[in-house]
mmCIF file of N, CA, C and O in Angstrom:
data_model
loop_
_atom_site.group_PDB
_atom_site.id
_atom_site.type_symbol
_atom_site.label_atom_id
_atom_site.label_comp_id
_atom_site.label_asym_id
_atom_site.label_seq_id
_atom_site.Cartn_x
_atom_site.Cartn_y
_atom_site.Cartn_z
ATOM 1 N N MET A 1 35.877 -12.949 24.830
ATOM 2 C CA MET A 1 34.971 -11.991 25.155
ATOM 3 C C MET A 1 33.347 -11.713 24.577
ATOM 4 O O MET A 1 33.474 -11.065 23.447
ATOM 5 N N PRO A 2 32.705 -12.207 25.224
ATOM 6 C CA PRO A 2 31.166 -12.273 25.218
ATOM 7 C C PRO A 2 30.520 -10.662 24.781
ATOM 8 O O PRO A 2 30.726 -10.260 25.560
ATOM 9 N N ALA A 3 29.801 -10.785 23.844
ATOM 10 C CA ALA A 3 28.866 -9.583 23.708
ATOM 11 C C ALA A 3 27.566 -9.397 23.953
ATOM 12 O O ALA A 3 27.254 -10.735 23.383
ATOM 13 N N SER A 4 26.887 -8.725 24.346
ATOM 14 C CA SER A 4 25.263 -8.990 24.229
ATOM 15 C C SER A 4 24.724 -8.547 22.713
ATOM 16 O O SER A 4 25.524 -7.895 22.153
ATOM 17 N N SER A 5 23.827 -8.996 22.539
ATOM 18 C CA SER A 5 23.143 -8.980 21.309
ATOM 19 C C SER A 5 23.144 -7.480 20.743
ATOM 20 O O SER A 5 22.955 -7.188 19.843
ATOM 21 N N GLY A 6 22.741 -6.671 21.685
ATOM 22 C CA GLY A 6 22.363 -5.264 21.600
ATOM 23 C C GLY A 6 23.724 -4.578 20.994
ATOM 24 O O GLY A 6 23.973 -3.166 20.438
ATOM 25 N N ASP A 7 24.947 -5.177 21.538
ATOM 26 C CA ASP A 7 26.551 -4.534 21.758
ATOM 27 C C ASP A 7 26.710 -4.436 19.822
ATOM 28 O O ASP A 7 27.327 -3.501 19.297
ATOM 29 N N ASP A 8 26.720 -5.751 19.594
ATOM 30 C CA ASP A 8 27.361 -5.953 18.333
ATOM 31 C C ASP A 8 26.662 -6.881 17.232
ATOM 32 O O ASP A 8 26.283 -7.865 17.594
ATOM 33 N N PRO A 9 26.050 -6.444 15.958
ATOM 34 C CA PRO A 9 25.191 -7.081 15.501
ATOM 35 C C PRO A 9 25.794 -8.260 14.889
ATOM 36 O O PRO A 9 25.087 -9.211 14.623
ATOM 37 N N ASP A 10 27.257 -8.155 14.525
ATOM 38 C CA ASP A 10 27.509 -8.995 13.904
ATOM 39 C C ASP A 10 28.195 -10.362 14.905
ATOM 40 O O ASP A 10 28.128 -11.609 14.689
ATOM 41 N N ALA A 11 28.395 -10.396 16.182
ATOM 42 C CA ALA A 11 28.414 -11.048 17.452
ATOM 43 C C ALA A 11 27.065 -11.507 17.188
ATOM 44 O O ALA A 11 27.141 -12.963 17.798
ATOM 45 N N SER A 12 25.847 -10.936 17.450
ATOM 46 C CA SER A 12 24.605 -11.591 17.327
ATOM 47 C C SER A 12 24.452 -12.766 16.407
ATOM 48 O O SER A 12 23.875 -13.438 16.227
ATOM 49 N N ALA A 13 25.043 -12.252 15.244
ATOM 50 C CA ALA A 13 24.569 -13.345 14.295
ATOM 51 C C ALA A 13 25.659 -14.613 14.032
ATOM 52 O O ALA A 13 25.072 -15.567 14.170
ATOM 53 N N GLU A 14 26.646 -14.379 14.865
ATOM 54 C CA GLU A 14 27.602 -15.251 14.489
ATOM 55 C C GLU A 14 27.367 -16.024 16.249
ATOM 56 O O GLU A 14 26.819 -17.997 15.878
ATOM 57 N N ALA A 15 26.816 -15.449 17.290
ATOM 58 C CA ALA A 15 25.841 -16.380 18.073
ATOM 59 C C ALA A 15 24.906 -16.930 17.395
ATOM 60 O O ALA A 15 24.534 -18.191 18.009
ATOM 61 N N ALA A 16 23.542 -16.358 16.848
ATOM 62 C CA ALA A 16 22.658 -17.358 16.311
ATOM 63 C C ALA A 16 23.036 -18.520 15.437
ATOM 64 O O ALA A 16 22.565 -19.567 15.634
ATOM 65 N N LEU A 17 24.422 -18.051 14.590
ATOM 66 C CA LEU A 17 24.637 -18.987 13.805
ATOM 67 C C LEU A 17 25.371 -20.258 14.438
ATOM 68 O O LEU A 17 24.960 -21.672 14.116
ATOM 69 N N SER A 18 26.043 -20.072 15.521
ATOM 70 C CA SER A 18 26.434 -21.199 16.406
ATOM 71 C C SER A 18 25.261 -21.882 16.866
ATOM 72 O O SER A 18 25.342 -23.211 16.771
ATOM 73 N N ALA A 19 24.068 -21.125 17.485
ATOM 74 C CA ALA A 19 23.210 -21.797 18.008
ATOM 75 C C ALA A 19 22.331 -23.104 17.064
ATOM 76 O O ALA A 19 21.726 -24.025 17.445
ATOM 77 N N ALA A 20 22.074 -22.319 15.889
ATOM 78 C CA ALA A 20 21.218 -22.919 15.080
ATOM 79 C C ALA A 20 22.227 -24.173 14.533
ATOM 80 O O ALA A 20 21.721 -25.172 14.565
ATOM 81 N N ILE A 21 23.660 -24.341 14.309
ATOM 82 C CA ILE A 21 24.570 -25.472 13.756
ATOM 83 C C ILE A 21 24.148 -26.180 14.783
ATOM 84 O O ILE A 21 23.983 -27.666 14.824
ATOM 85 N N ASP A 22 24.197 -26.097 16.230
ATOM 86 C CA ASP A 22 23.925 -26.685 17.536
ATOM 87 C C ASP A 22 22.765 -27.322 17.572
ATOM 88 O O ASP A 22 22.775 -28.797 18.072
ATOM 89 N N ALA A 23 21.692 -26.538 17.445
ATOM 90 C CA ALA A 23 20.336 -27.161 17.439
ATOM 91 C C ALA A 23 19.919 -28.256 15.896
ATOM 92 O O ALA A 23 19.601 -29.085 15.920
ATOM 93 N N ALA A 24 20.850 -28.127 14.956
ATOM 94 C CA ALA A 24 20.673 -28.939 13.663
ATOM 95 C C ALA A 24 20.773 -30.407 13.875
ATOM 96 O O ALA A 24 21.943 -30.823 14.654
ATOM 97 N N ASP A 25 20.192 -31.247 13.302
ATOM 98 C CA ASP A 25 19.712 -32.946 13.396
ATOM 99 C C ASP A 25 21.044 -33.129 12.199
ATOM 100 O O ASP A 25 20.468 -33.349 11.004
ATOM 101 N N GLY A 26 22.689 -32.996 12.484
ATOM 102 C CA GLY A 26 23.260 -33.327 11.435
ATOM 103 C C GLY A 26 23.773 -32.259 10.577
ATOM 104 O O GLY A 26 23.427 -31.050 11.022
ATOM 105 N N ASP A 27 23.976 -32.436 9.446
ATOM 106 C CA ASP A 27 24.409 -30.962 8.599
ATOM 107 C C ASP A 27 23.285 -29.946 8.347
ATOM 108 O O ASP A 27 22.042 -30.892 7.878
ATOM 109 N N PRO A 28 23.820 -28.972 8.393
ATOM 110 C CA PRO A 28 22.260 -27.909 8.212
ATOM 111 C C PRO A 28 21.880 -28.410 6.466
ATOM 112 O O PRO A 28 22.616 -28.414 5.445
ATOM 113 N N GLU A 29 20.640 -28.065 6.135
ATOM 114 C CA GLU A 29 19.486 -27.858 4.788
ATOM 115 C C GLU A 29 19.262 -26.980 4.309
ATOM 116 O O GLU A 29 18.897 -26.290 5.385
ATOM 117 N N CYS A 30 19.228 -26.676 3.489
ATOM 118 C CA CYS A 30 18.283 -25.324 2.807
ATOM 119 C C CYS A 30 16.707 -25.436 3.180
ATOM 120 O O CYS A 30 16.345 -26.880 2.940
ATOM 121 N N VAL A 31 16.395 -24.719 3.655
ATOM 122 C CA VAL A 31 14.810 -24.731 4.264
ATOM 123 C C VAL A 31 13.587 -24.723 2.351
ATOM 124 O O VAL A 31 12.569 -24.804 2.768
ATOM 125 N N LEU A 32 14.526 -24.401 2.059
ATOM 126 C CA LEU A 32 13.671 -24.271 0.656
ATOM 127 C C LEU A 32 13.475 -25.347 -0.146
ATOM 128 O O LEU A 32 12.761 -25.487 -1.164
ATOM 129 N N CYS A 33 14.904 -26.014 -0.226
ATOM 130 C CA CYS A 33 15.182 -27.144 -1.085
ATOM 131 C C CYS A 33 15.541 -28.074 -0.766
ATOM 132 O O CYS A 33 15.971 -29.380 -1.705
ATOM 133 N N SER A 34 15.915 -28.593 0.639
ATOM 134 C CA SER A 34 16.459 -29.978 1.307
ATOM 135 C C SER A 34 18.081 -29.960 0.785
ATOM 136 O O SER A 34 18.870 -30.930 1.061
ATOM 137 N N LYS A 35 18.678 -28.987 0.065
ATOM 138 C CA LYS A 35 19.998 -29.063 -0.601
ATOM 139 C C LYS A 35 20.729 -29.345 1.021
ATOM 140 O O LYS A 35 20.820 -28.185 1.655
ATOM 141 N N PRO A 36 22.013 -29.589 0.673
ATOM 142 C CA PRO A 36 23.062 -29.003 1.844
ATOM 143 C C PRO A 36 23.096 -27.321 2.067
ATOM 144 O O PRO A 36 23.211 -26.960 0.714
ATOM 145 N N ALA A 37 23.349 -26.557 3.008
ATOM 146 C CA ALA A 37 23.041 -25.298 3.462
ATOM 147 C C ALA A 37 24.345 -24.926 2.983
ATOM 148 O O ALA A 37 25.508 -25.381 3.660
ATOM 149 N N ASP A 38 24.706 -23.474 2.720
ATOM 150 C CA ASP A 38 25.537 -22.704 2.130
ATOM 151 C C ASP A 38 25.948 -21.778 3.162
ATOM 152 O O ASP A 38 27.381 -21.064 3.550
ATOM 153 N N TYR A 39 24.602 -21.070 3.473
ATOM 154 C CA TYR A 39 24.446 -19.865 4.459
ATOM 155 C C TYR A 39 23.444 -20.117 5.401
ATOM 156 O O TYR A 39 22.597 -20.838 5.314
ATOM 157 N N PHE A 40 23.714 -19.214 6.029
ATOM 158 C CA PHE A 40 22.581 -18.551 7.433
ATOM 159 C C PHE A 40 22.225 -17.648 7.345
ATOM 160 O O PHE A 40 22.981 -16.663 7.514
ATOM 161 N N LEU A 41 20.783 -17.154 7.097
ATOM 162 C CA LEU A 41 20.063 -16.036 6.866
ATOM 163 C C LEU A 41 19.839 -15.643 8.339
ATOM 164 O O LEU A 41 18.930 -16.504 8.720
ATOM 165 N N TYR A 42 19.948 -14.350 8.460
ATOM 166 C CA TYR A 42 20.162 -13.735 10.175
ATOM 167 C C TYR A 42 19.513 -12.324 10.167
ATOM 168 O O TYR A 42 20.337 -11.566 9.589
ATOM 169 N N GLU A 43 18.409 -12.097 10.709
ATOM 170 C CA GLU A 43 17.825 -10.847 10.958
ATOM 171 C C GLU A 43 17.383 -11.079 12.128
ATOM 172 O O GLU A 43 16.416 -11.324 12.796
ATOM 173 N N PRO A 44 17.931 -10.149 13.297
ATOM 174 C CA PRO A 44 17.459 -10.100 14.733
ATOM 175 C C PRO A 44 15.897 -10.240 15.144
ATOM 176 O O PRO A 44 15.255 -9.032 14.174
ATOM 177 N N GLY A 45 15.216 -11.369 15.557
ATOM 178 C CA GLY A 45 13.856 -11.250 15.953
ATOM 179 C C GLY A 45 13.183 -11.546 14.747
ATOM 180 O O GLY A 45 11.923 -11.501 14.920
ATOM 181 N N SER A 46 13.685 -11.910 13.393
ATOM 182 C CA SER A 46 12.535 -12.032 12.270
ATOM 183 C C SER A 46 13.145 -13.167 11.622
ATOM 184 O O SER A 46 12.521 -14.131 11.326
ATOM 185 N N VAL A 47 14.737 -13.204 11.154
ATOM 186 C CA VAL A 47 14.778 -14.209 10.035
ATOM 187 C C VAL A 47 16.225 -15.378 10.613
ATOM 188 O O VAL A 47 16.887 -14.597 11.113
ATOM 189 N N GLU A 48 15.808 -16.158 10.519
ATOM 190 C CA GLU A 48 16.848 -17.367 11.219
ATOM 191 C C GLU A 48 16.884 -19.038 10.656
ATOM 192 O O GLU A 48 16.308 -19.402 10.959
ATOM 193 N N LYS A 49 17.740 -18.668 9.581
ATOM 194 C CA LYS A 49 16.999 -19.975 8.952
ATOM 195 C C LYS A 49 18.518 -20.408 7.861
ATOM 196 O O LYS A 49 19.080 -19.288 7.323
ATOM 197 N N PHE A 50 18.624 -21.939 7.259
ATOM 198 C CA PHE A 50 19.846 -22.154 6.820
ATOM 199 C C PHE A 50 19.113 -22.004 4.944
ATOM 200 O O PHE A 50 18.036 -22.517 4.959
ATOM 201 N N VAL A 51 20.107 -21.939 4.280
ATOM 202 C CA VAL A 51 19.670 -21.646 2.988
ATOM 203 C C VAL A 51 20.714 -22.013 2.049
ATOM 204 O O VAL A 51 21.989 -22.125 2.405
ATOM 205 N N CYS A 52 20.704 -22.392 0.645
ATOM 206 C CA CYS A 52 21.697 -23.037 -0.193
ATOM 207 C C CYS A 52 22.441 -22.095 -0.876
ATOM 208 O O CYS A 52 21.497 -20.738 -0.723
ATOM 209 N N TRP A 53 23.067 -22.020 -1.798
ATOM 210 C CA TRP A 53 23.739 -20.876 -2.696
ATOM 211 C C TRP A 53 22.549 -20.506 -3.633
ATOM 212 O O TRP A 53 22.751 -19.481 -4.219
ATOM 213 N N GLU A 54 22.034 -21.373 -4.319
ATOM 214 C CA GLU A 54 20.912 -21.023 -4.892
ATOM 215 C C GLU A 54 19.583 -20.127 -4.472
ATOM 216 O O GLU A 54 18.956 -19.679 -5.174
ATOM 217 N N HIS A 55 19.823 -20.122 -3.160
ATOM 218 C CA HIS A 55 18.662 -19.260 -2.673
ATOM 219 C C HIS A 55 18.869 -18.313 -1.750
ATOM 220 O O HIS A 55 18.047 -17.582 -1.472
ATOM 221 N N VAL A 56 20.089 -17.696 -1.679
ATOM 222 C CA VAL A 56 20.791 -16.654 -0.978
ATOM 223 C C VAL A 56 20.862 -15.348 -1.878
ATOM 224 O O VAL A 56 22.126 -15.232 -2.473
ATOM 225 N N SER A 57 19.740 -15.050 -2.591
ATOM 226 C CA SER A 57 19.517 -13.904 -3.637
ATOM 227 C C SER A 57 20.654 -12.868 -2.837
ATOM 228 O O SER A 57 20.639 -12.073 -1.760
ATOM 229 N N PRO A 58 21.500 -11.841 -3.571
ATOM 230 C CA PRO A 58 22.405 -11.295 -3.398
ATOM 231 C C PRO A 58 20.864 -9.635 -3.271
ATOM 232 O O PRO A 58 21.479 -8.906 -2.547
ATOM 233 N N HIS A 59 19.892 -9.757 -3.650
ATOM 234 C CA HIS A 59 18.682 -9.132 -3.702
ATOM 235 C C HIS A 59 18.287 -8.858 -2.378
ATOM 236 O O HIS A 59 17.494 -8.055 -2.233
ATOM 237 N N SER A 60 18.203 -9.851 -1.418
ATOM 238 C CA SER A 60 17.664 -10.160 -0.572
ATOM 239 C C SER A 60 18.314 -10.026 0.785
ATOM 240 O O SER A 60 17.969 -10.200 1.637
ATOM 241 N N ALA A 61 19.590 -10.560 0.456
ATOM 242 C CA ALA A 61 20.355 -10.434 1.943
ATOM 243 C C ALA A 61 21.647 -9.668 1.657
ATOM 244 O O ALA A 61 22.143 -9.816 0.664
ATOM 245 N N ALA A 62 22.646 -9.510 2.712
ATOM 246 C CA ALA A 62 23.779 -8.769 2.375
ATOM 247 C C ALA A 62 24.861 -10.293 2.783
ATOM 248 O O ALA A 62 25.039 -10.543 3.782
ATOM 249 N N VAL A 63 25.478 -10.768 2.331
ATOM 250 C CA VAL A 63 26.305 -11.604 2.241
ATOM 251 C C VAL A 63 27.635 -11.266 3.239
ATOM 252 O O VAL A 63 28.094 -10.581 2.397
ATOM 253 N N ASP A 64 27.719 -12.496 3.758
ATOM 254 C CA ASP A 64 28.995 -12.172 4.935
ATOM 255 C C ASP A 64 29.175 -10.594 5.503
ATOM 256 O O ASP A 64 29.939 -10.378 5.469
ATOM 257 N N GLY A 65 28.207 -9.916 5.557
ATOM 258 C CA GLY A 65 27.773 -8.564 6.339
ATOM 259 C C GLY A 65 28.152 -7.422 5.341
ATOM 260 O O GLY A 65 28.472 -6.387 5.727
ATOM 261 N N GLU A 66 28.639 -7.848 3.831
ATOM 262 C CA GLU A 66 29.320 -7.022 2.921
ATOM 263 C C GLU A 66 28.013 -6.039 2.386
ATOM 264 O O GLU A 66 26.751 -6.788 1.898
ATOM 265 N N GLY A 67 27.831 -4.854 2.458
ATOM 266 C CA GLY A 67 26.886 -4.036 1.637
ATOM 267 C C GLY A 67 25.532 -4.171 2.395
ATOM 268 O O GLY A 67 24.195 -4.577 1.833
ATOM 269 N N GLU A 68 25.609 -4.147 3.765
ATOM 270 C CA GLU A 68 24.380 -4.655 4.698
ATOM 271 C C GLU A 68 22.818 -3.650 4.323
ATOM 272 O O GLU A 68 23.160 -2.358 3.776
ATOM 273 N N ARG A 69 21.781 -4.414 4.113
ATOM 274 C CA ARG A 69 20.563 -3.401 3.715
ATOM 275 C C ARG A 69 19.678 -3.447 4.911
ATOM 276 O O ARG A 69 19.324 -4.467 5.183
ATOM 277 N N PRO A 70 19.389 -2.338 4.973
ATOM 278 C CA PRO A 70 18.509 -2.427 6.254
ATOM 279 C C PRO A 70 16.772 -2.272 5.984
ATOM 280 O O PRO A 70 16.641 -3.059 5.028
ATOM 281 N N GLY A 71 16.844 -3.763 6.792
ATOM 282 C CA GLY A 71 15.469 -4.294 7.092
ATOM 283 C C GLY A 71 15.125 -5.837 5.870
ATOM 284 O O GLY A 71 14.716 -6.550 5.780
ATOM 285 N N ARG A 72 16.796 -6.371 5.544
ATOM 286 C CA ARG A 72 17.005 -7.528 5.306
ATOM 287 C C ARG A 72 18.160 -8.311 5.797
ATOM 288 O O ARG A 72 19.119 -7.501 6.513
ATOM 289 N N PRO A 73 18.251 -9.482 5.870
ATOM 290 C CA PRO A 73 18.885 -10.338 6.582
ATOM 291 C C PRO A 73 20.133 -10.166 6.141
ATOM 292 O O PRO A 73 20.804 -10.240 5.014
ATOM 293 N N VAL A 74 21.417 -10.800 6.653
ATOM 294 C CA VAL A 74 22.498 -11.083 6.422
ATOM 295 C C VAL A 74 22.740 -12.213 6.440
ATOM 296 O O VAL A 74 22.234 -13.167 6.862
ATOM 297 N N ALA A 75 23.649 -12.870 5.129
ATOM 298 C CA ALA A 75 23.864 -14.265 5.118
ATOM 299 C C ALA A 75 25.196 -14.319 5.583
ATOM 300 O O ALA A 75 26.235 -13.853 4.641
ATOM 301 N N LEU A 76 25.239 -15.280 6.277
ATOM 302 C CA LEU A 76 26.604 -15.729 6.908
ATOM 303 C C LEU A 76 27.107 -17.357 6.092
ATOM 304 O O LEU A 76 26.473 -18.400 6.439
ATOM 305 N N SER A 77 28.196 -17.260 5.492
ATOM 306 C CA SER A 77 28.660 -18.367 4.824
ATOM 307 C C SER A 77 29.068 -19.460 6.155
ATOM 308 O O SER A 77 29.542 -19.326 7.405
ATOM 309 N N LEU A 78 28.970 -20.697 5.545
ATOM 310 C CA LEU A 78 28.966 -21.702 6.518
ATOM 311 C C LEU A 78 30.223 -22.091 6.749
ATOM 312 O O LEU A 78 30.814 -22.368 5.488
#
């Protein structure tokens, strides 16, 4: 059952991840160093990018939705 982006932030993040993977040309790469991506950083209307494990700082993102930090993106494992 699909949810609109305003109903469930987790559903929005998963939908954005799915769309980003579909749009990627091959396997997603880190936007900062071109290594294979391990995470997708997402914040509605602000951040949508792939990063590797070296660039997903626990100080700048909530990994897999744990310990969400207002104003900071969620990092979804690929």
